[in-house]
GROMACS .gro file of N, CA and C in nm:
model
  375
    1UNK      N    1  -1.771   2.282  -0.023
    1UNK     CA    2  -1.778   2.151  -0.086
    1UNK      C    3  -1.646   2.124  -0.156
    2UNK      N    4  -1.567   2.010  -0.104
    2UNK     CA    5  -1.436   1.950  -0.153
    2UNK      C    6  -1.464   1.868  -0.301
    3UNK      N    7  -1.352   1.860  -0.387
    3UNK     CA    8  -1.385   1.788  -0.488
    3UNK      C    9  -1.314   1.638  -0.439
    4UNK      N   10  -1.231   1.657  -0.326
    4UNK     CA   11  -1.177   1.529  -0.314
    4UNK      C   12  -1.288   1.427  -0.187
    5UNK      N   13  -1.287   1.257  -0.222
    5UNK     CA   14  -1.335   1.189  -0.150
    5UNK      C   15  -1.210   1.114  -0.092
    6UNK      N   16  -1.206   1.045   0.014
    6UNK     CA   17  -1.126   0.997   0.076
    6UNK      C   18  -1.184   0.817   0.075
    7UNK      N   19  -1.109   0.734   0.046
    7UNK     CA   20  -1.144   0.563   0.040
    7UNK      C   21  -1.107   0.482   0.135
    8UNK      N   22  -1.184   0.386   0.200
    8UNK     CA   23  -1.168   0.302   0.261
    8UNK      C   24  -1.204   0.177   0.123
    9UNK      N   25  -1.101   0.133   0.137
    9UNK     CA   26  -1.135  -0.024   0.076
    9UNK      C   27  -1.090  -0.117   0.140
   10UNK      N   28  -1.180  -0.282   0.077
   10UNK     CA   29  -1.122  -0.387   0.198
   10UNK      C   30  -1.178  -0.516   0.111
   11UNK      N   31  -1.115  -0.608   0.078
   11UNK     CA   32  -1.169  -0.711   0.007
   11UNK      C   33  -1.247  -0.767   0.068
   12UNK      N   34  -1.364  -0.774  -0.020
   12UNK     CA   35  -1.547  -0.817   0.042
   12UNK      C   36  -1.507  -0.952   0.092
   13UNK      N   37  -1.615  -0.989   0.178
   13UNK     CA   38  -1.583  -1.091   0.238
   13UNK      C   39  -1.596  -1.249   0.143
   14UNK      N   40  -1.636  -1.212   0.039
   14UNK     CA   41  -1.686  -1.333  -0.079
   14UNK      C   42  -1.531  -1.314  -0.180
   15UNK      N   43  -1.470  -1.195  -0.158
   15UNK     CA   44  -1.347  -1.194  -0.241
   15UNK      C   45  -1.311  -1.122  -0.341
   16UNK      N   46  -1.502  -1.091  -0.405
   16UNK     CA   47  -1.476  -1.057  -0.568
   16UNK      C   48  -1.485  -0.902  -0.643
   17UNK      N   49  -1.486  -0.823  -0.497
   17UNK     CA   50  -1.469  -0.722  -0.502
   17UNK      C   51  -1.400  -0.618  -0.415
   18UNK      N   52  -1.380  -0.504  -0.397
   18UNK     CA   53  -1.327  -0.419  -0.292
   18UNK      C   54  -1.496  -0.325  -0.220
   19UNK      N   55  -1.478  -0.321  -0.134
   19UNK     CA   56  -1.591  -0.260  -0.050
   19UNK      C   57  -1.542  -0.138  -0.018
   20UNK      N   58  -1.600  -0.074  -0.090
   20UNK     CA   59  -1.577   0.080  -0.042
   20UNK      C   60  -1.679   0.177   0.023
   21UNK      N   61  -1.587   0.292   0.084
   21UNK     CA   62  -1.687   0.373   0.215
   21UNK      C   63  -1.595   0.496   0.143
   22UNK      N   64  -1.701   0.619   0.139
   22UNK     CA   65  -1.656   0.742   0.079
   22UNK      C   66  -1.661   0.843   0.179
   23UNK      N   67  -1.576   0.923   0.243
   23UNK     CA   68  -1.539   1.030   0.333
   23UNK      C   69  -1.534   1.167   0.308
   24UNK      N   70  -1.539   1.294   0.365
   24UNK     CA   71  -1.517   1.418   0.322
   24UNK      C   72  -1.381   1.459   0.397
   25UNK      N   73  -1.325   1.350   0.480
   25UNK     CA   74  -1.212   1.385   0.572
   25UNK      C   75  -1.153   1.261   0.541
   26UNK      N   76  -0.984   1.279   0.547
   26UNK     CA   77  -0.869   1.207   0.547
   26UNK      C   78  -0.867   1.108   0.640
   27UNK      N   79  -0.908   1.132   0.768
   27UNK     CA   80  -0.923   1.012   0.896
   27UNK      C   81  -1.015   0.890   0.829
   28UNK      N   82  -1.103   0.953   0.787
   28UNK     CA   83  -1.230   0.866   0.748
   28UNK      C   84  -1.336   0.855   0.846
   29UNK      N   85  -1.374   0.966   0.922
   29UNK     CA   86  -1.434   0.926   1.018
   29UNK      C   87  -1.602   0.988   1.018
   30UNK      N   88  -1.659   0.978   1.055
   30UNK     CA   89  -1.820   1.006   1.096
   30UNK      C   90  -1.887   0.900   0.975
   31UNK      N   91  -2.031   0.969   0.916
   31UNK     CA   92  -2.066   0.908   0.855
   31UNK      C   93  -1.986   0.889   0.693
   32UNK      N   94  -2.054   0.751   0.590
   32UNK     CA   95  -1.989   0.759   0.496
   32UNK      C   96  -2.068   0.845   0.434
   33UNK      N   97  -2.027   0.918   0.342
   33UNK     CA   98  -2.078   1.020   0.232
   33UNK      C   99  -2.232   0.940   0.146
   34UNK      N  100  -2.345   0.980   0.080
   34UNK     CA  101  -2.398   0.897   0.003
   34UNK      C  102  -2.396   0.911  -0.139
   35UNK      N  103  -2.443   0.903  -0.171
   35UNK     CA  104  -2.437   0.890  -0.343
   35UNK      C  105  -2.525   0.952  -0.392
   36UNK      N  106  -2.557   1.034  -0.518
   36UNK     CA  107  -2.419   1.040  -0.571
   36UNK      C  108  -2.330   1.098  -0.506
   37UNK      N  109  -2.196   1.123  -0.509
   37UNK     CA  110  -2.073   1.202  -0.443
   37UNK      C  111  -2.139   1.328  -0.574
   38UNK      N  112  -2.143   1.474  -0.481
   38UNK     CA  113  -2.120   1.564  -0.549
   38UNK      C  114  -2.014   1.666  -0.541
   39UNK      N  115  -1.951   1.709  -0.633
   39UNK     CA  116  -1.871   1.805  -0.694
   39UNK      C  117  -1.953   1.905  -0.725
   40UNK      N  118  -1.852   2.049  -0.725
   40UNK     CA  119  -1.889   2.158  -0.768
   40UNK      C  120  -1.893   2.184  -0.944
   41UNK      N  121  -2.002   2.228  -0.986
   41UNK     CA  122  -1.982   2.230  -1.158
   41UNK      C  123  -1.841   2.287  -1.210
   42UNK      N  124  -1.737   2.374  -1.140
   42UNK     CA  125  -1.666   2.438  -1.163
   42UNK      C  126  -1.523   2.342  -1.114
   43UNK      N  127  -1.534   2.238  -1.070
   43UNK     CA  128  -1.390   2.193  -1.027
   43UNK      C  129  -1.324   2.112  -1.081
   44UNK      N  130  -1.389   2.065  -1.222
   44UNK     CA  131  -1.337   2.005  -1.307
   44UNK      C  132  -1.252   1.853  -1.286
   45UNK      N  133  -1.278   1.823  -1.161
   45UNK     CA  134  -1.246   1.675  -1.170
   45UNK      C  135  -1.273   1.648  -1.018
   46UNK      N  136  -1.303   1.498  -0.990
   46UNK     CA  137  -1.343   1.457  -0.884
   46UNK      C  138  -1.204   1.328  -0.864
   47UNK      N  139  -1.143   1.362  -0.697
   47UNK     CA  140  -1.057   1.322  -0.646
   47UNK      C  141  -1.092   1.218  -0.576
   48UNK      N  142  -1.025   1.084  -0.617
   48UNK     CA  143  -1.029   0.953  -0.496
   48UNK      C  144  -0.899   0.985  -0.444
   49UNK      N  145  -0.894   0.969  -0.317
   49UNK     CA  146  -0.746   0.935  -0.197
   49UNK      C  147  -0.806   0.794  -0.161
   50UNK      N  148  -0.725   0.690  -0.141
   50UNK     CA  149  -0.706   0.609  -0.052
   50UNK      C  150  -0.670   0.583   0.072
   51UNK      N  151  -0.730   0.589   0.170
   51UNK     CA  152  -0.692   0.641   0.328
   51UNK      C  153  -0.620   0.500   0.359
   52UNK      N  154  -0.500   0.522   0.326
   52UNK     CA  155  -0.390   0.375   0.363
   52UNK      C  156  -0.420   0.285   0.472
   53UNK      N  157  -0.401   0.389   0.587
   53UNK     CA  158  -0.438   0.303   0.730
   53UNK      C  159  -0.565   0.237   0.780
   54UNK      N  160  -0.677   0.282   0.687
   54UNK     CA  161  -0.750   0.218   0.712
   54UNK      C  162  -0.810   0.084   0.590
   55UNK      N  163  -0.715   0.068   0.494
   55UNK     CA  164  -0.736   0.005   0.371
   55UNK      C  165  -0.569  -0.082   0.387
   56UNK      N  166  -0.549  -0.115   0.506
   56UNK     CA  167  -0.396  -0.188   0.464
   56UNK      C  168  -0.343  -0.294   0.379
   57UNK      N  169  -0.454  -0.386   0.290
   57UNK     CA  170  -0.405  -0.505   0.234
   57UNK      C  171  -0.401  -0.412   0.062
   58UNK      N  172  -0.459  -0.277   0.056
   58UNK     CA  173  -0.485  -0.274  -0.112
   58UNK      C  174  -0.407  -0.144  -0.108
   59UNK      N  175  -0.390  -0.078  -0.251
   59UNK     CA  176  -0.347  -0.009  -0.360
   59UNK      C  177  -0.409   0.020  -0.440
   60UNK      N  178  -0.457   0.192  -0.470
   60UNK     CA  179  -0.528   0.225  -0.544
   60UNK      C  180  -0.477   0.227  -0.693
   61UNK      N  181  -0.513   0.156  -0.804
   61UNK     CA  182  -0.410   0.129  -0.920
   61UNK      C  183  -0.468   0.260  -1.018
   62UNK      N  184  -0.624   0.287  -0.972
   62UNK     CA  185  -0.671   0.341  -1.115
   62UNK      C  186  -0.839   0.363  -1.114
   63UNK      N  187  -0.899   0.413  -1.200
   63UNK     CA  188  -1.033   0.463  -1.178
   63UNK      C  189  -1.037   0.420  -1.387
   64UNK      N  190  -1.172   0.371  -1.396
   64UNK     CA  191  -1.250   0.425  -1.530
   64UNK      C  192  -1.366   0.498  -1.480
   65UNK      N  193  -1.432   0.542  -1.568
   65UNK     CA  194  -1.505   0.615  -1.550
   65UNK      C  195  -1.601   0.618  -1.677
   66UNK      N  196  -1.712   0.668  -1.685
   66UNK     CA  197  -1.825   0.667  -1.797
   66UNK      C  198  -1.967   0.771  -1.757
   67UNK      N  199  -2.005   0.795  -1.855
   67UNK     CA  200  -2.101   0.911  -1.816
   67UNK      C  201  -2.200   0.835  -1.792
   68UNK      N  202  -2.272   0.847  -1.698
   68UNK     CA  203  -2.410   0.725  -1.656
   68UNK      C  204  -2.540   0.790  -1.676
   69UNK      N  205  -2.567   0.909  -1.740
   69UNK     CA  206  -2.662   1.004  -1.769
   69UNK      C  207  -2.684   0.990  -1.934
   70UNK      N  208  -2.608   0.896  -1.994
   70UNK     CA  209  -2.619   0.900  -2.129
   70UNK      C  210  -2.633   0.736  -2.194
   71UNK      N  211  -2.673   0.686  -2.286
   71UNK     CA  212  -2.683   0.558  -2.345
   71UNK      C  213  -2.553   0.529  -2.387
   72UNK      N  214  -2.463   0.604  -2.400
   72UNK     CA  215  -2.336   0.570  -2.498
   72UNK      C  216  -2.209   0.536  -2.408
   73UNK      N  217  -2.146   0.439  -2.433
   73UNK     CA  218  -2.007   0.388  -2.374
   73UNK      C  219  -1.926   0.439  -2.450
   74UNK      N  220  -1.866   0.537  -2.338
   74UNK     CA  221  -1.684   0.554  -2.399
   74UNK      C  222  -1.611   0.585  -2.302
   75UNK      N  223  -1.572   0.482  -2.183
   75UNK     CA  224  -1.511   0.487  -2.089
   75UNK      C  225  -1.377   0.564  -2.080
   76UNK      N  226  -1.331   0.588  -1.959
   76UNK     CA  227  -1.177   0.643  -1.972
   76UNK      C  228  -1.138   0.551  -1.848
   77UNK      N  229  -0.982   0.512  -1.892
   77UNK     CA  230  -0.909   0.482  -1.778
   77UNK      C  231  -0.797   0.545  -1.734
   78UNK      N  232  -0.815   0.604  -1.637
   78UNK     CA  233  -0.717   0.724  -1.575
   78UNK      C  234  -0.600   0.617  -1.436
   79UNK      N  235  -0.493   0.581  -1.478
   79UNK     CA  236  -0.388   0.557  -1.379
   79UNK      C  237  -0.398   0.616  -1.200
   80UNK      N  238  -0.371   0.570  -1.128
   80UNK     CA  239  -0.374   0.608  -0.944
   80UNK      C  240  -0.189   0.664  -0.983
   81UNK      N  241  -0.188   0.746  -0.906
   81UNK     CA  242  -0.025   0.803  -0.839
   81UNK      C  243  -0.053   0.797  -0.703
   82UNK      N  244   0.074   0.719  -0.603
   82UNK     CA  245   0.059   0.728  -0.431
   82UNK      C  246  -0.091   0.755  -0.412
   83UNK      N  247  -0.154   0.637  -0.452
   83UNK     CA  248  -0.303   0.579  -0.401
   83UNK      C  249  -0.364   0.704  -0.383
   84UNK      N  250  -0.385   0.781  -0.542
   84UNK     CA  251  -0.483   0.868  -0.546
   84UNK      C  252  -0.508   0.920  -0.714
   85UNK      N  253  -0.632   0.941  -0.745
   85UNK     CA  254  -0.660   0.957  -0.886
   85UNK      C  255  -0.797   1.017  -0.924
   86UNK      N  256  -0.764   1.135  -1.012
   86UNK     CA  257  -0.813   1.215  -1.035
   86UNK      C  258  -0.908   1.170  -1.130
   87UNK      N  259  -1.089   1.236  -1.158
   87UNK     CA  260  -1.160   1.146  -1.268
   87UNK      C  261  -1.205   1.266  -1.334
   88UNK      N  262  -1.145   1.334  -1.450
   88UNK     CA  263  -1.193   1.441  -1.519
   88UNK      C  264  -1.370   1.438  -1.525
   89UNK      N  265  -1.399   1.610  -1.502
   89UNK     CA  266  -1.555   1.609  -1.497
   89UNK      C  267  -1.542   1.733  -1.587
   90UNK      N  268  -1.685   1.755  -1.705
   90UNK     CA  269  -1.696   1.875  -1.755
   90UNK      C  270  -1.721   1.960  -1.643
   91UNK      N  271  -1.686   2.125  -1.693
   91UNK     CA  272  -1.710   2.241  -1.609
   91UNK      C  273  -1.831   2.329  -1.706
   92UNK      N  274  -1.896   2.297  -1.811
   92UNK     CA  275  -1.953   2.336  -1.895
   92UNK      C  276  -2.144   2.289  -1.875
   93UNK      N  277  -2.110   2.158  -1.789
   93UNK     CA  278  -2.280   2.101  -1.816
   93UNK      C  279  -2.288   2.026  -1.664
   94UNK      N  280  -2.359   2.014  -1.631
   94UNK     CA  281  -2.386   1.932  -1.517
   94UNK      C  282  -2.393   1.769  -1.590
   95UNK      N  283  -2.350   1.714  -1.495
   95UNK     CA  284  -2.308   1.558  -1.557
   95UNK      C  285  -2.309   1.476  -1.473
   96UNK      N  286  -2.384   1.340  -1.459
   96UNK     CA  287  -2.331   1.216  -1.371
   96UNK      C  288  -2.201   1.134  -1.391
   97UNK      N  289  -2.111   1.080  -1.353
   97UNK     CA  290  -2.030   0.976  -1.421
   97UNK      C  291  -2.039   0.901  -1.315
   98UNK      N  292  -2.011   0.763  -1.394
   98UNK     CA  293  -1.961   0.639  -1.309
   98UNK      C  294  -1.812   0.596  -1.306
   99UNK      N  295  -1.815   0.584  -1.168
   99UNK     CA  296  -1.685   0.563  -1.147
   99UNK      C  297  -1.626   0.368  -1.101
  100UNK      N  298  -1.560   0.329  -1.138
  100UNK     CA  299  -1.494   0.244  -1.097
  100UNK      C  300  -1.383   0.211  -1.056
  101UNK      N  301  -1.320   0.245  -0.953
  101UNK     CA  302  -1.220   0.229  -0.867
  101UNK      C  303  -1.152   0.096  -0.864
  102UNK      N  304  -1.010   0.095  -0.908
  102UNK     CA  305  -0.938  -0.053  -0.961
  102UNK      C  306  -0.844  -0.084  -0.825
  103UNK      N  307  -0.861  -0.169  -0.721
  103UNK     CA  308  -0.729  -0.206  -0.662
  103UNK      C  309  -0.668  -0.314  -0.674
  104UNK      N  310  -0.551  -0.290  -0.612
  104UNK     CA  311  -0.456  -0.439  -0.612
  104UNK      C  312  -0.383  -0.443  -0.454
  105UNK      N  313  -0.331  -0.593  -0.510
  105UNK     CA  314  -0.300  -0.611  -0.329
  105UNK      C  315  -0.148  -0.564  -0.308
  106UNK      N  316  -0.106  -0.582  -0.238
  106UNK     CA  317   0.000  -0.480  -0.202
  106UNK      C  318   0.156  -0.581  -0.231
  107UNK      N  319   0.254  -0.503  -0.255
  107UNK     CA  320   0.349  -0.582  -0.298
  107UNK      C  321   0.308  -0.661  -0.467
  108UNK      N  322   0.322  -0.779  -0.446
  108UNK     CA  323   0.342  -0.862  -0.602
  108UNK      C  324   0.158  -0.858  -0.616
  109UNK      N  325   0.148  -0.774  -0.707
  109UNK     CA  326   0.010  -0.834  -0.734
  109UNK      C  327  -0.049  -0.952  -0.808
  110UNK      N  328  -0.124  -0.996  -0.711
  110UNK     CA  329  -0.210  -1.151  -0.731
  110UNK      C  330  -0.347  -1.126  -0.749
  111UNK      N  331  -0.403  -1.007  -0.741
  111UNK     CA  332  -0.532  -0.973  -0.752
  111UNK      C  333  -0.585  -0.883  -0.785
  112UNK      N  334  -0.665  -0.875  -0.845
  112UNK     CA  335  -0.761  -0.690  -0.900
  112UNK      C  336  -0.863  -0.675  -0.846
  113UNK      N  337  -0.881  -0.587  -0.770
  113UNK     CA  338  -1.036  -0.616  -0.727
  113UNK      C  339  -1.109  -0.469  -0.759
  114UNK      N  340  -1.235  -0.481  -0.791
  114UNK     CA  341  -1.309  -0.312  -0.850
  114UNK      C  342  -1.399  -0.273  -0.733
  115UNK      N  343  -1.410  -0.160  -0.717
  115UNK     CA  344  -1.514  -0.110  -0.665
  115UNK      C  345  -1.672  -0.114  -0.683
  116UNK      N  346  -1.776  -0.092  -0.634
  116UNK     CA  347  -1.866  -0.112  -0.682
  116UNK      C  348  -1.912   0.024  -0.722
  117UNK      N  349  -1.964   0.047  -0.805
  117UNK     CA  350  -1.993   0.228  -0.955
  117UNK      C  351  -1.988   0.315  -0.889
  118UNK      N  352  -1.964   0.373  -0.762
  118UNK     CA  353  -1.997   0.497  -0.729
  118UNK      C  354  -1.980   0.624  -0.822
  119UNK      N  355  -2.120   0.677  -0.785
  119UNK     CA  356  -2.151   0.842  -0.893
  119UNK      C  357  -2.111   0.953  -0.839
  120UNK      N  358  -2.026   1.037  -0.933
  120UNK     CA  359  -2.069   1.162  -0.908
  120UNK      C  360  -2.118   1.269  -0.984
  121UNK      N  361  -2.150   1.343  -0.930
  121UNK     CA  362  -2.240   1.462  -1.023
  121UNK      C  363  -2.213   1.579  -0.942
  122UNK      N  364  -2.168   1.606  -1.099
  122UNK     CA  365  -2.101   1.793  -1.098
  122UNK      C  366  -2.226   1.895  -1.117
  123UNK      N  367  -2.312   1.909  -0.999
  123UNK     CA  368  -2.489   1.994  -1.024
  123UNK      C  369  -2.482   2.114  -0.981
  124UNK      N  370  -2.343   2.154  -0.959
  124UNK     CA  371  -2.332   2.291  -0.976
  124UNK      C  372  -2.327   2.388  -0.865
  125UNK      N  373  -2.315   2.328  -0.756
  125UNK     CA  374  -2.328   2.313  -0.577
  125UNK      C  375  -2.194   2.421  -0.601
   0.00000   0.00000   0.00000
């Protein structure tokens, strides 16, 4: 079990978001992964890649993230480097977080578009 997922994104056809498909391989190919995405309790952070070629109009800018197993908001926003970004996970407790995946369009950005929450959970796999 990889801690990294691989992204297809593509601006929804209404505009107001990015549509994403989650992979265990770089091609992006077979089925998409389901949800939650799990991580190993021990790997301490869960990896988005952006699979370029198949996402050509966007740019991965950035991820927040929030624990979705708990009542309390205290989001983090963690920066993308070369359309990929890491979302710190405890190695101490098994945990859900929500993730939100930030893109932009390529060149001058004119647009932000988010992902829709995908989870993962570190259950110790």
């Amino acid at each position: 079990m990889s801690n990294t997922f691989y992204v297809t994104a593509l601006v929804s056809a209404d505009g107001t978001h990015a549509a994403c498909e989650f992979y265990d391989n770089p091609q992006g190919t077979g089925e998409p992964l389901q949800q939650p995405l799990k991580i190993k309790k021990s790997a301490g952070s869960a990896l988005f890649a952006l699979i370029q070629s198949q996402s050509p109009d966007l740019v991965l800018v950035g991820a927040i993230a929030d624990r979705a197993d708990t009542p309390e908001i205290d989001p983090a926003f963690t920066p993308a480097t070369y359309n990929q970004v890491a979302v710190a996970m405890p190695t101490d407790k098994v945990v859900t977080k929500g993730v939100l995946l930030t893109f932009s369009t390529m060149g001058a950005v004119t647009e932000l578009y988010s992902s829709t929450d995908p989870q993962v959970l570190n259950d110790g796999l």
